[in-house]
mmCIF file of C-alpha atoms and ligand atoms in Angstrom:
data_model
loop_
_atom_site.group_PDB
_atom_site.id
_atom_site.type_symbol
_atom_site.label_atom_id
_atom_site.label_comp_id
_atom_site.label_asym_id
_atom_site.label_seq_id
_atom_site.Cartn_x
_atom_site.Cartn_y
_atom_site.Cartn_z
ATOM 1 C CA UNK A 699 144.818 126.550 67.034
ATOM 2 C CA UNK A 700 142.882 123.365 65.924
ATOM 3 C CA UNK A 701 139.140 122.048 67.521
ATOM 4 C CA UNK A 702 139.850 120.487 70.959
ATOM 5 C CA UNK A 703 138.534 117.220 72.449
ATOM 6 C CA UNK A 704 136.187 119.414 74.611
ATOM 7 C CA UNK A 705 134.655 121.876 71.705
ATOM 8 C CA UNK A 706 133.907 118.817 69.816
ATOM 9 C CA UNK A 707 131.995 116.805 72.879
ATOM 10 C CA UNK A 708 128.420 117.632 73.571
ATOM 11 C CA UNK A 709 126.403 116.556 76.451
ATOM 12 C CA UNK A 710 123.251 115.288 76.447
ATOM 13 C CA UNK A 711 120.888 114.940 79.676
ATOM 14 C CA UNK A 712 118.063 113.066 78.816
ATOM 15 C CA UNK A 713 114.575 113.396 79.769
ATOM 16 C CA UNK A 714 115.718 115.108 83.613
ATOM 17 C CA UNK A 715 111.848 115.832 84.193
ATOM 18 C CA UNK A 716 109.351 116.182 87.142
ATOM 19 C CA UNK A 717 107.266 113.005 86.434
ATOM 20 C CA UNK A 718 110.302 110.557 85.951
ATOM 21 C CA UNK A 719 111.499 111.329 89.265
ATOM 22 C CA UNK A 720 110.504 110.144 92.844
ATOM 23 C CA UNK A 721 111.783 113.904 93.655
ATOM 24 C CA UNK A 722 108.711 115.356 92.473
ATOM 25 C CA UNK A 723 106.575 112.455 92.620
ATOM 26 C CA UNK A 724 106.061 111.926 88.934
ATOM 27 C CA UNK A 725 103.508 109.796 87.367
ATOM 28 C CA UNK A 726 106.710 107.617 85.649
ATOM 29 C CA UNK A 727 108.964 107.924 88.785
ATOM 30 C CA UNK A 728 112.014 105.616 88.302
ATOM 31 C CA UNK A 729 113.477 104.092 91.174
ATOM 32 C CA UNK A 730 116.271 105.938 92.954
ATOM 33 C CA UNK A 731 115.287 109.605 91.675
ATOM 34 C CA UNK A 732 115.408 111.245 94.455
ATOM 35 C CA UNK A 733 116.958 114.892 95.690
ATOM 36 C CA UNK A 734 120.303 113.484 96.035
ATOM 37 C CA UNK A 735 120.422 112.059 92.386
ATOM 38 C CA UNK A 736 118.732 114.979 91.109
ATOM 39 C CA UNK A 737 121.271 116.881 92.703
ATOM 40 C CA UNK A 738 124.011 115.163 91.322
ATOM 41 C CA UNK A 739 122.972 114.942 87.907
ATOM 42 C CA UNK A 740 122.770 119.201 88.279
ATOM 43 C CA UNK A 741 126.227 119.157 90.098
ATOM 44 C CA UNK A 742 127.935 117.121 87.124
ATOM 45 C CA UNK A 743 125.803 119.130 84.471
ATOM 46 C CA UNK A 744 127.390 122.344 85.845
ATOM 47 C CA UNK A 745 130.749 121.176 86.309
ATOM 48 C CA UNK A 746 131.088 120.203 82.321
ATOM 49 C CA UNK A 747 129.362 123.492 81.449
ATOM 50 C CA UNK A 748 132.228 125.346 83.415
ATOM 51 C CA UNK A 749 134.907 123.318 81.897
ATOM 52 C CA UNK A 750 133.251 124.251 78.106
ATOM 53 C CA UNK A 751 131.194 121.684 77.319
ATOM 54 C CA UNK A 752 128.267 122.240 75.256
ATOM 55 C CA UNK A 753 125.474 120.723 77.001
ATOM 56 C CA UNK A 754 122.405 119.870 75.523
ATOM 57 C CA UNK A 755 118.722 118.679 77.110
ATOM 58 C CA UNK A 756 115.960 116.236 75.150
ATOM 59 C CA UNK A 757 112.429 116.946 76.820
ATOM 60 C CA UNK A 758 109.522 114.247 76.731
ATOM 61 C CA UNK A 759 106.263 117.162 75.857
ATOM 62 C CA UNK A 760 103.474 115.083 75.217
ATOM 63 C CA UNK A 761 99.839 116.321 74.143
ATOM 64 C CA UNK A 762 97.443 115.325 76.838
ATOM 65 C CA UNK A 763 95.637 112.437 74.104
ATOM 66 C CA UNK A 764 99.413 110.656 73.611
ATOM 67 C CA UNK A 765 99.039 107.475 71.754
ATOM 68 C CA UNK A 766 101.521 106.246 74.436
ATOM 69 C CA UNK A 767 98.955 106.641 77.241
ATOM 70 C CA UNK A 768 97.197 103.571 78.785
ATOM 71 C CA UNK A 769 94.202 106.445 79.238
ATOM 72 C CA UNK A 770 94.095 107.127 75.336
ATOM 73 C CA UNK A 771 93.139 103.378 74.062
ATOM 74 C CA UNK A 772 90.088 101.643 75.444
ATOM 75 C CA UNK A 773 89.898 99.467 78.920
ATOM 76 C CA UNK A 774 93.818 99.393 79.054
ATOM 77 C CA UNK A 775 96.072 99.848 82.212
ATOM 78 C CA UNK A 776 99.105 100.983 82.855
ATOM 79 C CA UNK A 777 102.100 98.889 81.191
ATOM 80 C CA UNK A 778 99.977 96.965 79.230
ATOM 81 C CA UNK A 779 101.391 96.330 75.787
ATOM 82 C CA UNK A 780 99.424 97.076 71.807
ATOM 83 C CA UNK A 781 100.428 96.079 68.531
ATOM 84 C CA UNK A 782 100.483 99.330 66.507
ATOM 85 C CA UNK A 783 101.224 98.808 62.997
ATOM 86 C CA UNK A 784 104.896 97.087 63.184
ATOM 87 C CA UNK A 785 105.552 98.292 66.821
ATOM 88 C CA UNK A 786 105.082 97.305 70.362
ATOM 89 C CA UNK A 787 103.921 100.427 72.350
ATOM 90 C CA UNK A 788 104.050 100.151 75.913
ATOM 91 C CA UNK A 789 101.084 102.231 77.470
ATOM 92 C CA UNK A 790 102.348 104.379 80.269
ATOM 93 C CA UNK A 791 100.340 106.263 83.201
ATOM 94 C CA UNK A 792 100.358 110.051 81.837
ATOM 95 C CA UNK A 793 103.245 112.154 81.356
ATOM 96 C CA UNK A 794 105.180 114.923 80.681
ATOM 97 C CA UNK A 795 101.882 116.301 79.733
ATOM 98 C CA UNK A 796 102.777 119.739 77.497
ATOM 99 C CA UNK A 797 102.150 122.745 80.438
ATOM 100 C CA UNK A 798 102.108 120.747 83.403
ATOM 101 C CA UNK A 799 104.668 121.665 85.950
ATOM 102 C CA UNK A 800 106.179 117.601 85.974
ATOM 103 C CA UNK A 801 106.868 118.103 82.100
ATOM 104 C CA UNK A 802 109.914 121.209 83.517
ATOM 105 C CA UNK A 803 113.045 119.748 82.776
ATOM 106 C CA UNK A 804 115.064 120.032 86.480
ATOM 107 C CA UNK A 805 118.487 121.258 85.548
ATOM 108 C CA UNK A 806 118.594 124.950 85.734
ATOM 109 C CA UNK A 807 118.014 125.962 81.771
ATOM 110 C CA UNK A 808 120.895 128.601 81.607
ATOM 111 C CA UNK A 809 123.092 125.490 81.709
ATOM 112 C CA UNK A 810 121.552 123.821 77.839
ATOM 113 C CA UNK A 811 122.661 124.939 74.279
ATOM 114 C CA UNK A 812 119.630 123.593 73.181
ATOM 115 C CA UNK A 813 116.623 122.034 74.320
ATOM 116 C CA UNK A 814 114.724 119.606 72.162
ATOM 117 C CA UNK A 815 111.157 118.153 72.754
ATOM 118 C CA UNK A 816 110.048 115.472 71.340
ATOM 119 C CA UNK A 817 106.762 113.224 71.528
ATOM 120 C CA UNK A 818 104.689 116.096 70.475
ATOM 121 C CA UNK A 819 102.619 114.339 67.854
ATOM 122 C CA UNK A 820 99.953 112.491 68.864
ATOM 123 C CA UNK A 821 100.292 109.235 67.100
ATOM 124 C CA UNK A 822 103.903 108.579 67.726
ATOM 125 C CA UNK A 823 106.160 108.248 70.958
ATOM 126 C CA UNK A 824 109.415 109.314 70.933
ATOM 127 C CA UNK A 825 112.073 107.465 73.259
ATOM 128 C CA UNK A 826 114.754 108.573 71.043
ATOM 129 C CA UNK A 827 116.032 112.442 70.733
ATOM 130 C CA UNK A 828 116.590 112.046 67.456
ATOM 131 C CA UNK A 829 113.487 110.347 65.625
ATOM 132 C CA UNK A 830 110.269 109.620 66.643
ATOM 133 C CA UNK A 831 108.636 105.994 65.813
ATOM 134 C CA UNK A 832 107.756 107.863 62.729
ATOM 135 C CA UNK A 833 110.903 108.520 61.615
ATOM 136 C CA UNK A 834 110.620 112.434 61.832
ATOM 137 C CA UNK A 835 113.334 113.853 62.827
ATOM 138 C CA UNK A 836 113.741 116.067 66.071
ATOM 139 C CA UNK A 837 116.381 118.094 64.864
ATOM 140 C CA UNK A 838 119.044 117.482 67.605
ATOM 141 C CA UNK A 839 121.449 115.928 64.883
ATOM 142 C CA UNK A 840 121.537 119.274 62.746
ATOM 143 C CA UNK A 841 121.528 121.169 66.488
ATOM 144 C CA UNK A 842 124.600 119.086 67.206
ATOM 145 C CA UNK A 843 126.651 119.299 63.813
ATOM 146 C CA UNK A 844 125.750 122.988 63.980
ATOM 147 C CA UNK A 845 128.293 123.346 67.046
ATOM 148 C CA UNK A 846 130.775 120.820 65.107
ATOM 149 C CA UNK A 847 130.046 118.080 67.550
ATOM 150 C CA UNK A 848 131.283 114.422 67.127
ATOM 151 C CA UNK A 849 131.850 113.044 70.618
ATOM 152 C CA UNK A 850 128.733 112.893 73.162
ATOM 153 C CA UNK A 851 129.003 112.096 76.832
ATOM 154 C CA UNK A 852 124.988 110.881 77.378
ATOM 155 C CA UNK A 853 123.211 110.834 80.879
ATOM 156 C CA UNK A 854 119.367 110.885 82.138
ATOM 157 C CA UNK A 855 116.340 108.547 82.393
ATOM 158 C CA UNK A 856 115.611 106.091 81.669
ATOM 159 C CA UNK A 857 118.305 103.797 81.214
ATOM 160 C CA UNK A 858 116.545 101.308 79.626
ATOM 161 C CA UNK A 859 114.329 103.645 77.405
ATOM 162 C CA UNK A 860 115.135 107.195 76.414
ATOM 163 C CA UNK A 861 118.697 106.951 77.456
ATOM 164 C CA UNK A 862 118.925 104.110 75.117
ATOM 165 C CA UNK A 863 116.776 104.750 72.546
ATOM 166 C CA UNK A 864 118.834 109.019 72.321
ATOM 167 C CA UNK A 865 122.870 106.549 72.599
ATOM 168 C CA UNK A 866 121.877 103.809 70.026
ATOM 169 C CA UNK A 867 120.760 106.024 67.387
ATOM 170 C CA UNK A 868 123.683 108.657 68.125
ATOM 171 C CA UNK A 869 125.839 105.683 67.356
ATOM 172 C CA UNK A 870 123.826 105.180 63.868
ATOM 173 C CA UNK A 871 124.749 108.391 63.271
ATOM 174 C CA UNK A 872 128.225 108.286 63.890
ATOM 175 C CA UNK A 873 128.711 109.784 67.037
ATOM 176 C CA UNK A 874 131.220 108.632 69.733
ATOM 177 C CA UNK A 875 129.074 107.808 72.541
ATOM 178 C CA UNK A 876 130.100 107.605 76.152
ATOM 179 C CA UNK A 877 127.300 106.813 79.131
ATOM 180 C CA UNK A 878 127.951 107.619 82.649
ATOM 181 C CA UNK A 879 126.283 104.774 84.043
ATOM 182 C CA UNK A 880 125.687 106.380 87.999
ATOM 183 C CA UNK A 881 124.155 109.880 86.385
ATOM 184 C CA UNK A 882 121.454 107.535 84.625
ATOM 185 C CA UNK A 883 118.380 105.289 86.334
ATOM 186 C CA UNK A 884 116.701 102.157 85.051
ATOM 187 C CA UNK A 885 112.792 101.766 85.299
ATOM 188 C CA UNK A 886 113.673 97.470 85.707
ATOM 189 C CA UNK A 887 116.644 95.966 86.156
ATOM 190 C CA UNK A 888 116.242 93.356 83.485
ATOM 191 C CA UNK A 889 115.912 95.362 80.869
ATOM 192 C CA UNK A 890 118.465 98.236 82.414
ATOM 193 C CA UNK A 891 120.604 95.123 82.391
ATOM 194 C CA UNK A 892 120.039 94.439 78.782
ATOM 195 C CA UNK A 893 119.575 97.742 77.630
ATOM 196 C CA UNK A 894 123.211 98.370 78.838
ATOM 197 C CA UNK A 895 124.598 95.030 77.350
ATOM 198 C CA UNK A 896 123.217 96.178 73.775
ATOM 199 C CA UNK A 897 124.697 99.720 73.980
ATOM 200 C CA UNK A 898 128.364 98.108 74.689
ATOM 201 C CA UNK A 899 127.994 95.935 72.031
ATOM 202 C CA UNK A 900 127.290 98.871 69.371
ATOM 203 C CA UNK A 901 130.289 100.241 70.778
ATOM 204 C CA UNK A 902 128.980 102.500 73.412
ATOM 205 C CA UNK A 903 131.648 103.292 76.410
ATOM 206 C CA UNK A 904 130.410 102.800 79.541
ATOM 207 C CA UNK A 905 131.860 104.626 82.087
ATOM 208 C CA UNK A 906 130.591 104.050 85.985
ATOM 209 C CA UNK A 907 130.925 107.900 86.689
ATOM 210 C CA UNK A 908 132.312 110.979 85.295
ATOM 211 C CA UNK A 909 135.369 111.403 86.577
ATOM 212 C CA UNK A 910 136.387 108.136 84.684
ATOM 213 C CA UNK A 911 135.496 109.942 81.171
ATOM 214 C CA UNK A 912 137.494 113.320 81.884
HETATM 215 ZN ZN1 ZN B 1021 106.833 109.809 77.097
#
């Protein structure tokens, strides 16, 4: 008996944490986090672990000194914008600060395969599950190959960040990516807008909810 479609499909929910959602009154709540979404995103998570999915969780752990912190850099507020080196880092209001209960991933961890943090060094953020802005890698592509993966079905927050950031470079890599657009949350709607535009065009499938990618 050969690999099937569902051994070689991972699942990745990204960033499901305290301080992105209005549920627990995070610091980075995105809009339309609440119990009910949270509840759905563990509902959906558990039905694709039952049906033998490999499911897989990125975690933003940040030191409590972040360079991605407005409160890090001098007289800056939240959302304002630096230049560092060749990047554009916006500075958010603390987050996912390593020990602090709103860095807990929601989603029951029996459910995950694997768990990988990322944003852990100081001086680089980390929207991506794969590579930070330093180019170090997280390890979730060797996780990934490990279980013979090629196919990942990608939900989380934020759309227009980490949810991007984790499909685009899966794509580089040469996985098949599908998005379930209703199990993932924009912080804007512009760049949600955008941010979804861009992932079709490298080929991302965007699929409004899960029963559409089963
Ligand atoms: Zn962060």
């Amino acid at each position: 008996m050969g690999i099937s479609i569902i051994d070689q499909t991972g699942v990745i929910v990204v960033d499901m944490q305290g301080d992105f959602t209005l549920l627990k009154k995070g610091s980075l709540a995105v809009q339309d986090t609440d119990q009910s979404y949270v509840d759905k995103v563990h509902t959906v998570t558990k039905q694709l672990k039952s049906k033998g999915y490999k499911i897989f969780a990125t975690q933003d752990f940040h030191p409590q000194n972040h360079i991605s912190f407005y409160t890090s850099h001098n007289d800056k507020a939240p959302y304002d914008t630096i230049e560092i080196e060749d990047r554009v880092q916006i500075l958010w209001p603390p987050h996912c600060v390593q020990g602090s209960d709103n860095a807990d991933i929601l989603i029951d961890s029996n459910l995950f395969s694997g768990i990988v943090q990322k944003g852990m060094d100081p001086k680089y953020d980390s929207y991506s599950g794969f590579f930070d802005d330093g180019g170090i890698n997280t390890g979730l592509e060797e996780l990934l190959k490990s279980f013979q993966i090629n196919t990942l079905i990608i939900f989380g927050l934020a759309t227009d960040y980490c949810v991007k950031a984790t499909a685009m470079d899966a794509v580089q890599l040469g996985f098949n990516v599908i998005l379930i657009e209703s199990l993932c949350k924009g912080v804007a709607e512009d760049t949600t807008l955008s941010a979804l535009k861009e992932m079709k065009s490298v080929g991302i499938k965007i699929i409004p909810s899960i029963s559409d990618a089963l």
